[in-house]
Tab-separated table of C-alpha atoms in Angstrom:
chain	number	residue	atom	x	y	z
A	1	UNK	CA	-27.095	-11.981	13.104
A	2	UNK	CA	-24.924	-11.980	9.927
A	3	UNK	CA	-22.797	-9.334	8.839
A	4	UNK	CA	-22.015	-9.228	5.100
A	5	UNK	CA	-18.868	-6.981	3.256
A	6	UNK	CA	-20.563	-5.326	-0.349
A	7	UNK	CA	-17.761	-7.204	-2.532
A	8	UNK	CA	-19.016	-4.216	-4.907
A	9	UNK	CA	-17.524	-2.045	-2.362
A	10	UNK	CA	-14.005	-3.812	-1.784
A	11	UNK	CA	-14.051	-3.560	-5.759
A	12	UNK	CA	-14.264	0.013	-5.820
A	13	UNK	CA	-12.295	0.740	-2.919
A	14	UNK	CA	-9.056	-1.131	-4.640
A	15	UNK	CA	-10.142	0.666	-7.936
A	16	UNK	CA	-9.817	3.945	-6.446
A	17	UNK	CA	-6.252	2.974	-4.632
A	18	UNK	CA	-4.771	1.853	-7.914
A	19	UNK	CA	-6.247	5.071	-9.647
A	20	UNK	CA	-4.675	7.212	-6.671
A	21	UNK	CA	-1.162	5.960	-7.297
A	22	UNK	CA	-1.360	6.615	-11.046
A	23	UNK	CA	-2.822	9.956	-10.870
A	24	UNK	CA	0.218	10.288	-7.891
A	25	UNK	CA	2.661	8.776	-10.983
A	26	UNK	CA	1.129	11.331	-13.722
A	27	UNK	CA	0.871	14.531	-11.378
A	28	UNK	CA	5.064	14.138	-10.170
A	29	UNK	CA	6.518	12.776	-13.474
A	30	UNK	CA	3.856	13.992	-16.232
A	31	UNK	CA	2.486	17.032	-15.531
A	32	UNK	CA	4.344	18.197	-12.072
A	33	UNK	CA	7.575	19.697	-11.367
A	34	UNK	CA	9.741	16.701	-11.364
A	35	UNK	CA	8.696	16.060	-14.970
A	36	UNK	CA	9.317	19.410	-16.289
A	37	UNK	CA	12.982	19.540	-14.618
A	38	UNK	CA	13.930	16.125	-15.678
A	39	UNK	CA	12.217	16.793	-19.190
A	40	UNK	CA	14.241	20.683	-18.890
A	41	UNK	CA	17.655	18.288	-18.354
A	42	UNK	CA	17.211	15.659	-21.094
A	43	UNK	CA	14.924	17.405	-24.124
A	44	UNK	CA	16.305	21.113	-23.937
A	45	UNK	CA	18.575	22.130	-26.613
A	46	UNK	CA	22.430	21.050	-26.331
A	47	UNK	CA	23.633	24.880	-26.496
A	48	UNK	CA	21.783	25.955	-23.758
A	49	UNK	CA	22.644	23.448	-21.595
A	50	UNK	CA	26.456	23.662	-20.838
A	51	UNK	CA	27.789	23.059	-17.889
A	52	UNK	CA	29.251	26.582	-18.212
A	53	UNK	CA	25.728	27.701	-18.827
A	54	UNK	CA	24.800	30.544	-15.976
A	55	UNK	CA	21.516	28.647	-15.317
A	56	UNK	CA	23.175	25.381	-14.620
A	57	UNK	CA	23.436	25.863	-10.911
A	58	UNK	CA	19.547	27.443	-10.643
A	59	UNK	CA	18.442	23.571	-12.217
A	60	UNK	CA	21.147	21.753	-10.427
A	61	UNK	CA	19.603	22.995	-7.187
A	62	UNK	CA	16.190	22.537	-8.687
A	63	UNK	CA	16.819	19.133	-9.462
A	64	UNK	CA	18.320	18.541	-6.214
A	65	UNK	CA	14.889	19.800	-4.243
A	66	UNK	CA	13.107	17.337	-6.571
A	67	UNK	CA	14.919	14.360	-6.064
A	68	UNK	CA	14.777	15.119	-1.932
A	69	UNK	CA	11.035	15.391	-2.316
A	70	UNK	CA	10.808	11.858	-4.315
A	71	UNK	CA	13.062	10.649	-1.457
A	72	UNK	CA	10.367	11.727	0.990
A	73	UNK	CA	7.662	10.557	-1.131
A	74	UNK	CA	9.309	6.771	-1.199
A	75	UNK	CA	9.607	6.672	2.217
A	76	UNK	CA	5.982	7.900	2.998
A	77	UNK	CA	4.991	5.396	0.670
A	78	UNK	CA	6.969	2.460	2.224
A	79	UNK	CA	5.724	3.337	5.560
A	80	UNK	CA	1.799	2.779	3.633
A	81	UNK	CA	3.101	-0.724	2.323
A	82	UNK	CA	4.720	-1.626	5.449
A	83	UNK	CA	0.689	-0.544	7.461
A	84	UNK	CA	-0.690	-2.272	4.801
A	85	UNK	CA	1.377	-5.457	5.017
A	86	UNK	CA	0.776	-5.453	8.763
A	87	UNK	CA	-3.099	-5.346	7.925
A	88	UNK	CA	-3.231	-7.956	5.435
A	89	UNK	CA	-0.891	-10.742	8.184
A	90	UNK	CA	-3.826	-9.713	10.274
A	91	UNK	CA	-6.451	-10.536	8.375
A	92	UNK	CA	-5.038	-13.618	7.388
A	93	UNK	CA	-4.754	-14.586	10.659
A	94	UNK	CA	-8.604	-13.954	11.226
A	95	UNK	CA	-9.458	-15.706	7.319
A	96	UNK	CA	-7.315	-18.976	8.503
A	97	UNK	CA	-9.044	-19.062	11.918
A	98	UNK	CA	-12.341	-18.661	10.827
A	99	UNK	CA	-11.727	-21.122	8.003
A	100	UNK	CA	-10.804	-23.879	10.777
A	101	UNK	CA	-13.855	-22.920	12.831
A	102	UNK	CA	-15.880	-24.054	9.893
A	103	UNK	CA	-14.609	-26.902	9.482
A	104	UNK	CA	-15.492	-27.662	13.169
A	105	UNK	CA	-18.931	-26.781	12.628
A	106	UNK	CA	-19.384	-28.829	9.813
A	107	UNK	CA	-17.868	-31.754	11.686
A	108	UNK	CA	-20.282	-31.607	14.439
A	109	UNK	CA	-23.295	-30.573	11.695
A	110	UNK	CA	-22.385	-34.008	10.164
A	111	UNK	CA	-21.315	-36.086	13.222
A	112	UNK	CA	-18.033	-37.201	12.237
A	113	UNK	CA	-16.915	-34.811	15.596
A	114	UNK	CA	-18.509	-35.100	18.929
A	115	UNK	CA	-19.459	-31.462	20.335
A	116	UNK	CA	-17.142	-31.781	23.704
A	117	UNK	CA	-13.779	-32.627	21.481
A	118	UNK	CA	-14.616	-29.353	19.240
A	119	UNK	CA	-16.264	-26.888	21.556
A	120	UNK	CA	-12.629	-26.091	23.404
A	121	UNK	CA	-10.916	-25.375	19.939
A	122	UNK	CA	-13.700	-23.614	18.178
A	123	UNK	CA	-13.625	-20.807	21.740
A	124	UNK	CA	-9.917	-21.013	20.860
A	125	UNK	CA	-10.036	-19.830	17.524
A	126	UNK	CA	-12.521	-17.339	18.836
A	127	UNK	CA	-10.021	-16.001	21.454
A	128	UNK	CA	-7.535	-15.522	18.238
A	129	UNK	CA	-9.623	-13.551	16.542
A	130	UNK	CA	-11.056	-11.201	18.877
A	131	UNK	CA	-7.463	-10.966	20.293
A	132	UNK	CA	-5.986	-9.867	16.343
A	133	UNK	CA	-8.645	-7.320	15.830
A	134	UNK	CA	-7.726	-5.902	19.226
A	135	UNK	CA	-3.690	-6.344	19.147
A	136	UNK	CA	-2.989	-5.160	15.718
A	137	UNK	CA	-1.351	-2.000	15.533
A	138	UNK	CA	0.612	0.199	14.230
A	139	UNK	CA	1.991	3.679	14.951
A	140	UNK	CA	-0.463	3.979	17.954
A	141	UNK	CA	-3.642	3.301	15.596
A	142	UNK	CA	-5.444	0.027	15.539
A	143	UNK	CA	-5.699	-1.589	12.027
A	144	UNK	CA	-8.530	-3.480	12.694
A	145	UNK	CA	-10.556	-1.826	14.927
A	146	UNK	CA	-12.403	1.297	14.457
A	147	UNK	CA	-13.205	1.557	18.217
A	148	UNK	CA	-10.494	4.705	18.387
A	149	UNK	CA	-10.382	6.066	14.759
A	150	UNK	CA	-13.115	8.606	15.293
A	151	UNK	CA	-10.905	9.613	17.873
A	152	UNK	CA	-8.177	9.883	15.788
A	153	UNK	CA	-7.182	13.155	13.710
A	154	UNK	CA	-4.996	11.001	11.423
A	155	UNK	CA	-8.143	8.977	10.464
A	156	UNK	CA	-11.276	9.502	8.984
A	157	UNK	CA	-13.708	7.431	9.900
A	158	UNK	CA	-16.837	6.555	7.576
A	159	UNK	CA	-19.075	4.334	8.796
A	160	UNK	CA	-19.762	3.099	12.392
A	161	UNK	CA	-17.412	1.231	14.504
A	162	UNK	CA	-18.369	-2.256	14.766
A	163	UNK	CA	-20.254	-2.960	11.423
A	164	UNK	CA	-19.256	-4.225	8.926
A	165	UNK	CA	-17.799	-2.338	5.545
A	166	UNK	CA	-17.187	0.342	7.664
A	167	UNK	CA	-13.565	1.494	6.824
A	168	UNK	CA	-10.895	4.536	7.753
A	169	UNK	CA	-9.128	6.861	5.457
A	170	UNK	CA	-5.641	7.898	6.269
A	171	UNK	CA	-3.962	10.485	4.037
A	172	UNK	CA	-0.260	9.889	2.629
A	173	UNK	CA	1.799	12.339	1.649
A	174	UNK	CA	3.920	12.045	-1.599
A	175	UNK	CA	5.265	14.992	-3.163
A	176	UNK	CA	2.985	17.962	-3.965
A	177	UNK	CA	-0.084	15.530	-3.466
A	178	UNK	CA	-0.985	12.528	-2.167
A	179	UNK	CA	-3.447	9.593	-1.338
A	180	UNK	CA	-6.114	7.697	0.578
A	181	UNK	CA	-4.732	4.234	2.548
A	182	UNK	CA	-7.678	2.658	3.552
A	183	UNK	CA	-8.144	0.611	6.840
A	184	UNK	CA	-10.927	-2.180	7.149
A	185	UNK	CA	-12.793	-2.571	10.623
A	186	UNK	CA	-13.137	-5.966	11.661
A	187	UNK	CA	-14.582	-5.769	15.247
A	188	UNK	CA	-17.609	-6.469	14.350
A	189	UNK	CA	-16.607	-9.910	14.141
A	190	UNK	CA	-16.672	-10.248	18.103
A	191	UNK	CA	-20.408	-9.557	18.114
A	192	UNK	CA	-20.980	-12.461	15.619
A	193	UNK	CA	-20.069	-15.210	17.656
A	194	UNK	CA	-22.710	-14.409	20.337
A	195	UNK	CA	-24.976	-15.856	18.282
A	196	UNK	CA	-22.850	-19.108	16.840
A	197	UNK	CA	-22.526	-22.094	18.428
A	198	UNK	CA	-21.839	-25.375	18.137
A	199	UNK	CA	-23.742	-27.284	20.892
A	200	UNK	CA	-25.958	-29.607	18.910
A	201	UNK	CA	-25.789	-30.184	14.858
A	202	UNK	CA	-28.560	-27.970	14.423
A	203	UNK	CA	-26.380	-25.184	15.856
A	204	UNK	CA	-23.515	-26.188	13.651
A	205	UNK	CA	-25.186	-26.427	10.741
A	206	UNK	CA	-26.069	-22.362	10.957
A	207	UNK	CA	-22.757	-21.238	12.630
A	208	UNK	CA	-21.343	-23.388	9.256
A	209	UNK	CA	-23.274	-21.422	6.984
A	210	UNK	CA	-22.613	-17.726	8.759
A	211	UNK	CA	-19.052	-19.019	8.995
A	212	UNK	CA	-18.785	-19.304	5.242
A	213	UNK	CA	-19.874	-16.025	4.948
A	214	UNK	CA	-17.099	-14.168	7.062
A	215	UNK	CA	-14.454	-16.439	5.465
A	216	UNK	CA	-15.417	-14.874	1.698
A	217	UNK	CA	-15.462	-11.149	3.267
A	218	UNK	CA	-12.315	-11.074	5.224
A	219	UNK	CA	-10.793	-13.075	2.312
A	220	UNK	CA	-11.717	-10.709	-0.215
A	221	UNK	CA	-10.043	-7.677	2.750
A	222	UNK	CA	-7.067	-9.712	2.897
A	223	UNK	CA	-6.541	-10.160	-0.962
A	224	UNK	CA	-7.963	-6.434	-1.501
A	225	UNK	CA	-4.827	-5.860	0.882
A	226	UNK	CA	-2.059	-7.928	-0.865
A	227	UNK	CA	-2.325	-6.563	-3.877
A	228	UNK	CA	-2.593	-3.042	-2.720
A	229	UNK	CA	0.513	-3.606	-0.838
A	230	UNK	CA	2.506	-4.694	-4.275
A	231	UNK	CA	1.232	-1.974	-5.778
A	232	UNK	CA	2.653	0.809	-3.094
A	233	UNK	CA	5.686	-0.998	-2.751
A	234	UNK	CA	6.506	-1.045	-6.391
A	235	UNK	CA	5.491	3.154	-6.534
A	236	UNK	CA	8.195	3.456	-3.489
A	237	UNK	CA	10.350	1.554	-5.465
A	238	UNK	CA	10.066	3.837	-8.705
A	239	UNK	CA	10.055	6.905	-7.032
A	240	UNK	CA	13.348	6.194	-5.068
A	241	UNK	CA	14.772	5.236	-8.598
A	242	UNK	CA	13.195	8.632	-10.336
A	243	UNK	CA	15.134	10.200	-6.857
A	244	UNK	CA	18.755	8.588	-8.029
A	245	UNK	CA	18.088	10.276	-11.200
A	246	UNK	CA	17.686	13.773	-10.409
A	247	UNK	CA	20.689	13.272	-7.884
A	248	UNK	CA	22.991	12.096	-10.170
A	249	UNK	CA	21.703	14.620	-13.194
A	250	UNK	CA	22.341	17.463	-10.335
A	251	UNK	CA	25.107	16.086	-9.594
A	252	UNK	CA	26.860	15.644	-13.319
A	253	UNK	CA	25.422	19.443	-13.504
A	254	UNK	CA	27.144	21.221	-10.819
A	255	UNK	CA	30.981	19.911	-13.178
A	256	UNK	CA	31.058	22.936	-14.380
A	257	UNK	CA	34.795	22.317	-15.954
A	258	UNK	CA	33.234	19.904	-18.197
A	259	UNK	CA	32.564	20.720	-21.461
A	260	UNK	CA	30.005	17.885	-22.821
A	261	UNK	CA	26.690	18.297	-24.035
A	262	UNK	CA	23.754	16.658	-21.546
A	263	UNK	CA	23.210	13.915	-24.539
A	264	UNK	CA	27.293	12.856	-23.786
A	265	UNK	CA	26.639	12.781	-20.070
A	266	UNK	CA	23.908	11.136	-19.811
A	267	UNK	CA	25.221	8.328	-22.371
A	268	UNK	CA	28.191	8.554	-20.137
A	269	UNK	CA	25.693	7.632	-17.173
A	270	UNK	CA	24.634	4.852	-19.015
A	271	UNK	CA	27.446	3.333	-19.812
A	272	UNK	CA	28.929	3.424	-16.399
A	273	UNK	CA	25.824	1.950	-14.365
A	274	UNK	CA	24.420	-0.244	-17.369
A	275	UNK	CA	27.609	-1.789	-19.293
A	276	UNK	CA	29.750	-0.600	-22.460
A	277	UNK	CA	27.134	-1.106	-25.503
A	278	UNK	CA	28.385	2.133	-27.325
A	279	UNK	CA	32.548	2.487	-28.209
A	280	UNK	CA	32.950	6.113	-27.385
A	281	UNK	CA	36.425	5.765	-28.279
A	282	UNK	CA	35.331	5.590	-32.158
């Protein structure tokens, strides 16, 4: 029997991850919290803003809650990366072994192998898969399987363990809101080579072709994976940044002997972490 993945569905399913972390971007830094105290710090008018200003240790603290809670959010999302990244190793594991076991059926569908030299590597590469979908793991979940998901309260399952396109939502926390990861249940690979064989060319010839099939599905998984895991690791990587910001703006806040206007510390900031481009002096 042959098991296909809806590439339509993979589609969507990376759609909606990219449009999670962007909503995640536009809900902290547009429209949250974060936004309005960063936007408070640089866009408010000079006079206001002090450092001898009464209010100045109400935002410093402020700004010092935010920046904790981007801290949080960059490690919750580098802990989704580092799952994800764990996932996609798998599954490229399972793409490369299934790619070789193709290439062993078509040897014996064509007769440039004899059955006996290919039989004992082909139930190799079989052993390697089953054994990733059941070994890879992380956090006491499987990544692969959906055997335990159900079971699971950090997962929710949709679909049926064992069949293919069936996947598991876990929910990541980042800042006031968060987002879906999405796991990918491979076990139902096991079940597929029950029915493929390679004793006789015939044989081959269909295992070849079914083969094929479950090398374009778990590819399009394990490439649905990598590029998922840029993207999270690039959001960790701004909101640890966006983090350093509102600690050092607290920070420059709470000098409350200094007399310069947010405009001159923050061009101060500059200057000191980027290089002189401005002569202050003049």
């Amino acid at each position: 029997m042959t098991y296909t993945t809806d590439s339509r569905r993979l589609i969507f399913d990376l759609s909606m991850n990219l449009l999670q972390q962007d909503m995640l971007t536009s809900r902290l830094f547009m429209g949250g919290s974060v936004g309005k105290s960063l936007r408070d710090l640089v866009l408010a008018e000079s006079g206001s803003l002090r450092l001898t200003d009464p209010a100045a240790q109400a935002l410093s603290g402020k700004l010092r809650s935010d920046s904790g809670m981007l801290r949080q959010a960059s490690a919750n999302v580098s802990e989704a990366a580092s799952v994800t990244a764990m996932a996609q190793s798998a599954a490229g594991t399972i793409r490369s072994s299934l790619e070789r076991m193709q290439e062993l059926a078509e040897g014996v569908a064509d007769g440039s192998l004899g059955v006996s030299a290919a039989q004992a590597e082909y139930q190799s590469l079989i052993d390697t898969i089953e054994g990733t979908v059941d070994s890879a793991s992380y956090n006491g979940f499987n990544l692969l399987s959906a055997g335990g998901w159900g079971a699971d309260e950090r997962i929710t399952l949709n679909g049926a363990a064992g069949t293919a396109g069936t996947t598991g939502t876990i929910h990541i926390q980042a800042g006031t809101g968060g987002f879906g990861l999405v796991l990918h249940d491979l076990s139902y690979l096991k079940g597929v080579f029950d029915t493929t064989d390679i004793q006789d060319a015939a044989a081959a010839t269909t295992a070849a072709t079914a083969i094929s099939g479950h090398v374009s599905d778990v590819q399009g998984i394990e490439t649905m994976l990598e590029k998922r895991g840029e993207g999270l690791t690039a959001q960790s990587e701004a909101l640890a940044s966006q983090a350093e910001i509102l600690q050092t703006a607290a920070a420059t806040r709470e000098a409350t002997d200094d007399k310069r206007s947010v405009e001159e510390l923050l061009l101060d900031y500059v200057l000191t972490n980027v290089g002189k481009i401005v002569d202050t002096d003049t």
